[in-house]
């Protein structure tokens, strides 16, 4: 599966919010985790790169009282985002990590949620990040990693999807090294243990929407077989307990170049 999975070739946008919606408690957890990393008053303009249906665009705008540009390559995801969110502080634009359609020195922060692994030309993307960020700007990456992926239980039921995830999910040390070599400091790395579903039944329902791109990449037969095993497992669990999972948050800051750049 190539890094650049095309969301326009699927109808994931129709199911995305159901399959990947986060409960209010989890959204609050992320809002606090993100605010805690940066001086709030210094963040006036944010790029929500690969914003999808806008799950984080409003949260970011509210958290910092900031202007947000939601940038997204998929027309379908973009049109759902525009339908979902109407705020004078938020603008949705077609673009990508490799081509951010904004002038240099625009943003205080670039936020990527579950997007970095989709960017095919990461070198080009980081070059663009350095241009579009203001001095000492930040890049926040919310992602699963090879390390966290091993702690989730859904991939165990879909070996083909697990293989895809393990190939494309960033390794913690490699991701940090990649940014360091290209002009960024790692200022913080944390693990946020979020509630994904209120119980195992809801967990099963969310996975069954097949919005995870690796589940779309495997055959229908493999998906159905895995789903049957997952259902059996989820039904056998105590359904009153929430299902949590750990997501990595990396905070990078652009190094200061006194002579004007790279
Ligand atoms: C898993 S979704 C995450 C959406 C959103 N950030 C969220 O957390 O709800 C991945 C998104 O990345 C977008 N995407 C794919 N390739 C991209 C690229 N090269 N640059 C930016 N976004 C990309 C997809 O279209 C999709 O909307």
mmCIF file of C-alpha atoms and ligand atoms in Angstrom:
data_model
loop_
_atom_site.group_PDB
_atom_site.id
_atom_site.type_symbol
_atom_site.label_atom_id
_atom_site.label_comp_id
_atom_site.label_asym_id
_atom_site.label_seq_id
_atom_site.Cartn_x
_atom_site.Cartn_y
_atom_site.Cartn_z
ATOM 1 C CA UNK A 1 0.000 0.000 0.000
ATOM 2 C CA UNK A 2 1.578 3.307 -1.035
ATOM 3 C CA UNK A 3 1.960 6.034 1.604
ATOM 4 C CA UNK A 4 -0.423 8.275 -0.317
ATOM 5 C CA UNK A 5 -3.676 6.385 0.223
ATOM 6 C CA UNK A 6 -6.297 8.264 -1.811
ATOM 7 C CA UNK A 7 -9.378 8.947 0.301
ATOM 8 C CA UNK A 8 -11.232 10.064 -2.846
ATOM 9 C CA UNK A 9 -11.131 6.501 -4.194
ATOM 10 C CA UNK A 10 -13.273 5.348 -1.272
ATOM 11 C CA UNK A 11 -16.388 6.541 0.504
ATOM 12 C CA UNK A 12 -14.569 6.733 3.844
ATOM 13 C CA UNK A 13 -15.708 10.354 4.236
ATOM 14 C CA UNK A 14 -19.300 9.133 4.719
ATOM 15 C CA UNK A 15 -18.389 6.823 7.605
ATOM 16 C CA UNK A 16 -15.326 8.600 8.967
ATOM 17 C CA UNK A 17 -17.017 10.556 11.731
ATOM 18 C CA UNK A 18 -18.874 7.461 12.968
ATOM 19 C CA UNK A 19 -15.863 5.176 12.767
ATOM 20 C CA UNK A 20 -13.305 7.588 14.168
ATOM 21 C CA UNK A 21 -15.304 10.015 16.244
ATOM 22 C CA UNK A 22 -13.784 10.698 19.659
ATOM 23 C CA UNK A 23 -15.946 11.056 22.765
ATOM 24 C CA UNK A 24 -16.083 14.579 24.328
ATOM 25 C CA UNK A 25 -13.883 13.371 27.224
ATOM 26 C CA UNK A 26 -11.185 12.332 24.719
ATOM 27 C CA UNK A 27 -11.416 15.577 22.780
ATOM 28 C CA UNK A 28 -10.947 17.492 26.057
ATOM 29 C CA UNK A 29 -7.940 15.300 26.882
ATOM 30 C CA UNK A 30 -6.353 16.207 23.545
ATOM 31 C CA UNK A 31 -7.188 19.868 23.873
ATOM 32 C CA UNK A 32 -5.397 19.951 27.218
ATOM 33 C CA UNK A 33 -2.450 17.897 25.950
ATOM 34 C CA UNK A 34 -1.986 20.245 22.991
ATOM 35 C CA UNK A 35 -2.440 23.503 24.929
ATOM 36 C CA UNK A 36 0.057 22.277 27.523
ATOM 37 C CA UNK A 37 2.869 22.177 24.941
ATOM 38 C CA UNK A 38 2.883 25.783 23.748
ATOM 39 C CA UNK A 39 2.540 29.306 25.095
ATOM 40 C CA UNK A 40 -1.112 29.901 24.254
ATOM 41 C CA UNK A 41 -0.796 33.616 23.508
ATOM 42 C CA UNK A 42 1.929 33.010 20.905
ATOM 43 C CA UNK A 43 -0.202 30.756 18.731
ATOM 44 C CA UNK A 44 -2.328 32.882 16.413
ATOM 45 C CA UNK A 45 -2.320 30.864 13.185
ATOM 46 C CA UNK A 46 -2.471 27.074 12.898
ATOM 47 C CA UNK A 47 -2.384 24.703 9.952
ATOM 48 C CA UNK A 48 -4.381 21.509 10.504
ATOM 49 C CA UNK A 49 -2.599 19.525 7.813
ATOM 50 C CA UNK A 50 -4.557 16.603 6.380
ATOM 51 C CA UNK A 51 -7.539 17.865 8.363
ATOM 52 C CA UNK A 52 -9.879 15.194 6.936
ATOM 53 C CA UNK A 53 -13.425 15.912 8.064
ATOM 54 C CA UNK A 54 -12.173 18.597 10.457
ATOM 55 C CA UNK A 55 -12.162 16.479 13.631
ATOM 56 C CA UNK A 56 -9.409 18.633 15.154
ATOM 57 C CA UNK A 57 -9.842 21.970 13.325
ATOM 58 C CA UNK A 58 -12.473 23.385 15.671
ATOM 59 C CA UNK A 59 -10.740 21.999 18.765
ATOM 60 C CA UNK A 60 -7.508 23.770 17.739
ATOM 61 C CA UNK A 61 -9.241 27.039 16.955
ATOM 62 C CA UNK A 62 -11.084 27.006 20.309
ATOM 63 C CA UNK A 63 -7.993 25.973 22.283
ATOM 64 C CA UNK A 64 -5.876 28.881 21.089
ATOM 65 C CA UNK A 65 -8.564 31.335 19.913
ATOM 66 C CA UNK A 66 -6.584 31.064 16.694
ATOM 67 C CA UNK A 67 -7.141 31.189 12.957
ATOM 68 C CA UNK A 68 -6.979 27.671 11.514
ATOM 69 C CA UNK A 69 -6.304 26.586 7.940
ATOM 70 C CA UNK A 70 -7.554 23.042 7.386
ATOM 71 C CA UNK A 71 -5.529 21.713 4.439
ATOM 72 C CA UNK A 72 -6.688 18.504 2.777
ATOM 73 C CA UNK A 73 -6.012 16.751 -0.567
ATOM 74 C CA UNK A 74 -9.275 14.775 -0.702
ATOM 75 C CA UNK A 75 -12.246 16.669 -2.174
ATOM 76 C CA UNK A 76 -14.645 14.304 -0.418
ATOM 77 C CA UNK A 77 -13.101 14.757 3.038
ATOM 78 C CA UNK A 78 -12.887 18.492 2.419
ATOM 79 C CA UNK A 79 -16.543 18.836 1.486
ATOM 80 C CA UNK A 80 -17.555 16.898 4.647
ATOM 81 C CA UNK A 81 -15.345 19.222 6.726
ATOM 82 C CA UNK A 82 -17.031 22.257 5.144
ATOM 83 C CA UNK A 83 -20.465 20.794 5.916
ATOM 84 C CA UNK A 84 -19.479 19.923 9.502
ATOM 85 C CA UNK A 85 -17.846 23.179 10.531
ATOM 86 C CA UNK A 86 -18.723 26.771 10.050
ATOM 87 C CA UNK A 87 -16.536 29.291 11.839
ATOM 88 C CA UNK A 88 -15.155 32.628 10.701
ATOM 89 C CA UNK A 89 -11.789 31.560 12.161
ATOM 90 C CA UNK A 90 -11.523 28.369 10.079
ATOM 91 C CA UNK A 91 -10.755 28.133 6.359
ATOM 92 C CA UNK A 92 -10.591 24.821 4.507
ATOM 93 C CA UNK A 93 -8.290 24.640 1.481
ATOM 94 C CA UNK A 94 -7.269 21.933 -0.945
ATOM 95 C CA UNK A 95 -3.592 21.102 -0.585
ATOM 96 C CA UNK A 96 -1.202 18.555 0.842
ATOM 97 C CA UNK A 97 1.890 18.122 2.985
ATOM 98 C CA UNK A 98 3.999 18.446 -0.142
ATOM 99 C CA UNK A 99 2.086 21.528 -1.316
ATOM 100 C CA UNK A 100 0.716 23.790 1.384
ATOM 101 C CA UNK A 101 -1.124 26.583 -0.433
ATOM 102 C CA UNK A 102 -0.093 29.391 1.938
ATOM 103 C CA UNK A 103 2.626 32.055 1.837
ATOM 104 C CA UNK A 104 5.925 31.795 3.723
ATOM 105 C CA UNK A 105 5.966 32.799 7.413
ATOM 106 C CA UNK A 106 2.257 32.216 7.920
ATOM 107 C CA UNK A 107 1.864 29.714 10.741
ATOM 108 C CA UNK A 108 2.856 29.412 14.392
ATOM 109 C CA UNK A 109 1.977 25.734 14.425
ATOM 110 C CA UNK A 110 1.404 22.881 12.001
ATOM 111 C CA UNK A 111 -0.686 20.082 13.462
ATOM 112 C CA UNK A 112 -0.872 16.629 11.875
ATOM 113 C CA UNK A 113 -3.224 14.018 13.248
ATOM 114 C CA UNK A 114 -2.783 10.529 11.768
ATOM 115 C CA UNK A 115 -1.390 12.060 8.590
ATOM 116 C CA UNK A 116 2.417 11.861 8.587
ATOM 117 C CA UNK A 117 2.473 8.254 7.348
ATOM 118 C CA UNK A 118 0.299 9.263 4.365
ATOM 119 C CA UNK A 119 2.784 11.858 3.099
ATOM 120 C CA UNK A 120 4.717 10.319 0.234
ATOM 121 C CA UNK A 121 7.483 12.902 -0.171
ATOM 122 C CA UNK A 122 8.394 13.667 3.441
ATOM 123 C CA UNK A 123 11.568 15.492 2.432
ATOM 124 C CA UNK A 124 9.585 17.954 0.338
ATOM 125 C CA UNK A 125 6.997 18.287 3.086
ATOM 126 C CA UNK A 126 9.553 19.284 5.718
ATOM 127 C CA UNK A 127 11.081 21.802 3.330
ATOM 128 C CA UNK A 128 7.589 23.309 2.991
ATOM 129 C CA UNK A 129 7.032 23.226 6.769
ATOM 130 C CA UNK A 130 10.182 25.289 7.332
ATOM 131 C CA UNK A 131 9.000 27.867 4.806
ATOM 132 C CA UNK A 132 5.418 28.247 5.970
ATOM 133 C CA UNK A 133 6.290 28.357 9.678
ATOM 134 C CA UNK A 134 7.197 31.567 11.456
ATOM 135 C CA UNK A 135 10.484 31.754 13.391
ATOM 136 C CA UNK A 136 10.603 29.117 16.110
ATOM 137 C CA UNK A 137 7.262 27.708 14.954
ATOM 138 C CA UNK A 138 6.073 24.277 16.059
ATOM 139 C CA UNK A 139 5.056 21.039 14.389
ATOM 140 C CA UNK A 140 2.834 18.757 16.473
ATOM 141 C CA UNK A 141 2.427 15.191 15.295
ATOM 142 C CA UNK A 142 -0.346 13.037 16.686
ATOM 143 C CA UNK A 143 0.229 9.537 15.417
ATOM 144 C CA UNK A 144 0.347 5.851 16.076
ATOM 145 C CA UNK A 145 3.879 4.514 15.956
ATOM 146 C CA UNK A 146 5.352 1.079 15.334
ATOM 147 C CA UNK A 147 5.748 0.830 19.086
ATOM 148 C CA UNK A 148 2.171 1.850 19.993
ATOM 149 C CA UNK A 149 0.663 -0.238 17.192
ATOM 150 C CA UNK A 150 1.847 -3.383 18.969
ATOM 151 C CA UNK A 151 -0.273 -2.466 21.995
ATOM 152 C CA UNK A 152 -3.596 -2.187 20.067
ATOM 153 C CA UNK A 153 -5.691 -5.290 19.825
ATOM 154 C CA UNK A 154 -7.672 -4.785 16.595
ATOM 155 C CA UNK A 155 -4.637 -5.397 14.280
ATOM 156 C CA UNK A 156 -4.169 -8.864 15.791
ATOM 157 C CA UNK A 157 -7.401 -9.921 14.072
ATOM 158 C CA UNK A 158 -6.329 -8.594 10.659
ATOM 159 C CA UNK A 159 -2.756 -9.798 9.950
ATOM 160 C CA UNK A 160 -2.652 -8.161 6.491
ATOM 161 C CA UNK A 161 -3.637 -4.777 7.931
ATOM 162 C CA UNK A 162 -1.111 -5.209 10.748
ATOM 163 C CA UNK A 163 1.625 -5.762 8.152
ATOM 164 C CA UNK A 164 0.642 -2.544 6.346
ATOM 165 C CA UNK A 165 0.530 -0.584 9.599
ATOM 166 C CA UNK A 166 3.933 -1.864 10.735
ATOM 167 C CA UNK A 167 5.510 -0.893 7.398
ATOM 168 C CA UNK A 168 4.170 2.637 7.278
ATOM 169 C CA UNK A 169 3.794 3.663 10.941
ATOM 170 C CA UNK A 170 6.718 5.822 12.006
ATOM 171 C CA UNK A 171 9.278 4.432 14.410
ATOM 172 C CA UNK A 172 9.725 6.829 17.368
ATOM 173 C CA UNK A 173 13.488 7.221 17.066
ATOM 174 C CA UNK A 174 13.448 7.446 13.254
ATOM 175 C CA UNK A 175 10.781 10.141 13.248
ATOM 176 C CA UNK A 176 12.676 12.194 15.800
ATOM 177 C CA UNK A 177 15.931 11.777 13.874
ATOM 178 C CA UNK A 178 14.260 12.764 10.604
ATOM 179 C CA UNK A 179 13.039 16.067 12.047
ATOM 180 C CA UNK A 180 16.304 16.743 13.901
ATOM 181 C CA UNK A 181 18.297 16.319 10.686
ATOM 182 C CA UNK A 182 16.047 18.822 8.966
ATOM 183 C CA UNK A 183 16.165 21.763 11.322
ATOM 184 C CA UNK A 184 13.827 20.918 14.202
ATOM 185 C CA UNK A 185 14.303 20.196 17.905
ATOM 186 C CA UNK A 186 12.174 17.643 19.689
ATOM 187 C CA UNK A 187 10.854 19.637 22.619
ATOM 188 C CA UNK A 188 8.508 16.951 23.942
ATOM 189 C CA UNK A 189 7.270 13.457 23.289
ATOM 190 C CA UNK A 190 4.321 12.128 25.243
ATOM 191 C CA UNK A 191 1.880 9.270 25.167
ATOM 192 C CA UNK A 192 -1.761 10.182 25.509
ATOM 193 C CA UNK A 193 -3.932 7.331 26.690
ATOM 194 C CA UNK A 194 -7.269 8.113 25.111
ATOM 195 C CA UNK A 195 -10.652 6.481 25.407
ATOM 196 C CA UNK A 196 -11.482 5.151 21.969
ATOM 197 C CA UNK A 197 -14.808 3.511 22.801
ATOM 198 C CA UNK A 198 -17.090 3.290 25.817
ATOM 199 C CA UNK A 199 -17.023 -0.518 25.751
ATOM 200 C CA UNK A 200 -15.974 -3.460 23.597
ATOM 201 C CA UNK A 201 -19.254 -3.496 21.711
ATOM 202 C CA UNK A 202 -18.760 0.090 20.594
ATOM 203 C CA UNK A 203 -15.125 -0.737 19.815
ATOM 204 C CA UNK A 204 -16.293 -3.523 17.500
ATOM 205 C CA UNK A 205 -18.856 -1.229 15.865
ATOM 206 C CA UNK A 206 -16.213 1.417 15.197
ATOM 207 C CA UNK A 207 -13.738 -1.022 13.672
ATOM 208 C CA UNK A 208 -16.533 -2.551 11.567
ATOM 209 C CA UNK A 209 -17.070 0.818 9.795
ATOM 210 C CA UNK A 210 -13.761 0.014 8.039
ATOM 211 C CA UNK A 211 -12.614 3.634 8.027
ATOM 212 C CA UNK A 212 -9.033 2.701 8.906
ATOM 213 C CA UNK A 213 -7.187 2.839 5.599
ATOM 214 C CA UNK A 214 -5.257 -0.400 6.240
ATOM 215 C CA UNK A 215 -8.582 -2.223 6.665
ATOM 216 C CA UNK A 216 -9.701 -0.873 3.307
ATOM 217 C CA UNK A 217 -6.499 -2.125 1.712
ATOM 218 C CA UNK A 218 -7.012 -5.793 2.625
ATOM 219 C CA UNK A 219 -9.442 -8.079 0.746
ATOM 220 C CA UNK A 220 -13.134 -8.139 1.666
ATOM 221 C CA UNK A 221 -12.742 -11.797 2.654
ATOM 222 C CA UNK A 222 -9.859 -11.074 5.031
ATOM 223 C CA UNK A 223 -11.788 -8.164 6.493
ATOM 224 C CA UNK A 224 -14.939 -10.249 7.052
ATOM 225 C CA UNK A 225 -12.976 -13.165 8.587
ATOM 226 C CA UNK A 226 -11.124 -10.842 10.963
ATOM 227 C CA UNK A 227 -14.328 -9.050 11.853
ATOM 228 C CA UNK A 228 -16.028 -12.308 12.816
ATOM 229 C CA UNK A 229 -13.105 -13.173 15.145
ATOM 230 C CA UNK A 230 -13.062 -9.639 16.570
ATOM 231 C CA UNK A 231 -16.809 -9.810 17.238
ATOM 232 C CA UNK A 232 -16.438 -13.063 19.123
ATOM 233 C CA UNK A 233 -13.616 -11.583 21.196
ATOM 234 C CA UNK A 234 -15.489 -8.334 21.950
ATOM 235 C CA UNK A 235 -18.659 -10.146 22.969
ATOM 236 C CA UNK A 236 -16.657 -12.258 25.404
ATOM 237 C CA UNK A 237 -15.279 -9.167 27.194
ATOM 238 C CA UNK A 238 -16.801 -7.226 30.068
ATOM 239 C CA UNK A 239 -18.743 -4.696 28.012
ATOM 240 C CA UNK A 240 -19.006 -2.067 30.750
ATOM 241 C CA UNK A 241 -15.295 -1.158 30.590
ATOM 242 C CA UNK A 242 -14.004 1.545 28.244
ATOM 243 C CA UNK A 243 -11.412 0.669 25.628
ATOM 244 C CA UNK A 244 -8.354 2.899 25.736
ATOM 245 C CA UNK A 245 -5.361 3.221 23.461
ATOM 246 C CA UNK A 246 -2.076 5.107 23.541
ATOM 247 C CA UNK A 247 -1.337 7.669 20.865
ATOM 248 C CA UNK A 248 2.014 9.430 20.503
ATOM 249 C CA UNK A 249 2.281 13.215 20.451
ATOM 250 C CA UNK A 250 5.575 14.661 19.188
ATOM 251 C CA UNK A 251 6.303 18.360 19.583
ATOM 252 C CA UNK A 252 9.009 19.768 17.327
ATOM 253 C CA UNK A 253 10.237 23.333 17.197
ATOM 254 C CA UNK A 254 11.918 25.016 14.268
ATOM 255 C CA UNK A 255 15.526 25.908 15.033
ATOM 256 C CA UNK A 256 16.418 29.550 14.844
ATOM 257 C CA UNK A 257 18.639 30.482 11.912
ATOM 258 C CA UNK A 258 20.315 33.839 12.646
ATOM 259 C CA UNK A 259 21.559 34.186 9.061
ATOM 260 C CA UNK A 260 18.130 33.758 7.553
ATOM 261 C CA UNK A 261 17.648 30.145 6.759
ATOM 262 C CA UNK A 262 18.682 26.917 5.221
HETATM 263 C C1 LIG B 1 -6.505 9.206 8.931
HETATM 264 S S1 LIG B 1 -7.039 10.657 8.124
HETATM 265 C C2 LIG B 1 -6.814 11.881 9.425
HETATM 266 C C3 LIG B 1 -7.736 13.067 9.274
HETATM 267 C C4 LIG B 1 -7.668 14.077 10.423
HETATM 268 N N1 LIG B 1 -6.369 14.655 10.574
HETATM 269 C C5 LIG B 1 -8.132 13.425 11.705
HETATM 270 O O1 LIG B 1 -7.311 13.145 12.595
HETATM 271 O O2 LIG B 1 -9.321 13.185 11.811
HETATM 272 C C6 LIG B 1 -5.689 11.021 7.059
HETATM 273 C C7 LIG B 1 -5.932 12.239 6.187
HETATM 274 O O3 LIG B 1 -4.698 12.595 5.543
HETATM 275 C C8 LIG B 1 -5.002 13.028 4.242
HETATM 276 N N2 LIG B 1 -3.790 12.926 3.413
HETATM 277 C C9 LIG B 1 -3.396 11.918 2.603
HETATM 278 N N3 LIG B 1 -2.241 12.217 1.984
HETATM 279 C C10 LIG B 1 -1.870 13.436 2.422
HETATM 280 C C11 LIG B 1 -0.766 14.304 2.140
HETATM 281 N N4 LIG B 1 0.195 13.954 1.289
HETATM 282 N N5 LIG B 1 -0.744 15.510 2.745
HETATM 283 C C12 LIG B 1 -1.706 15.876 3.632
HETATM 284 N N6 LIG B 1 -2.776 15.097 3.927
HETATM 285 C C13 LIG B 1 -2.857 13.893 3.334
HETATM 286 C C14 LIG B 1 -6.128 12.119 3.803
HETATM 287 O O4 LIG B 1 -6.826 12.610 2.694
HETATM 288 C C15 LIG B 1 -6.945 12.025 5.075
HETATM 289 O O5 LIG B 1 -7.939 12.998 5.150
#
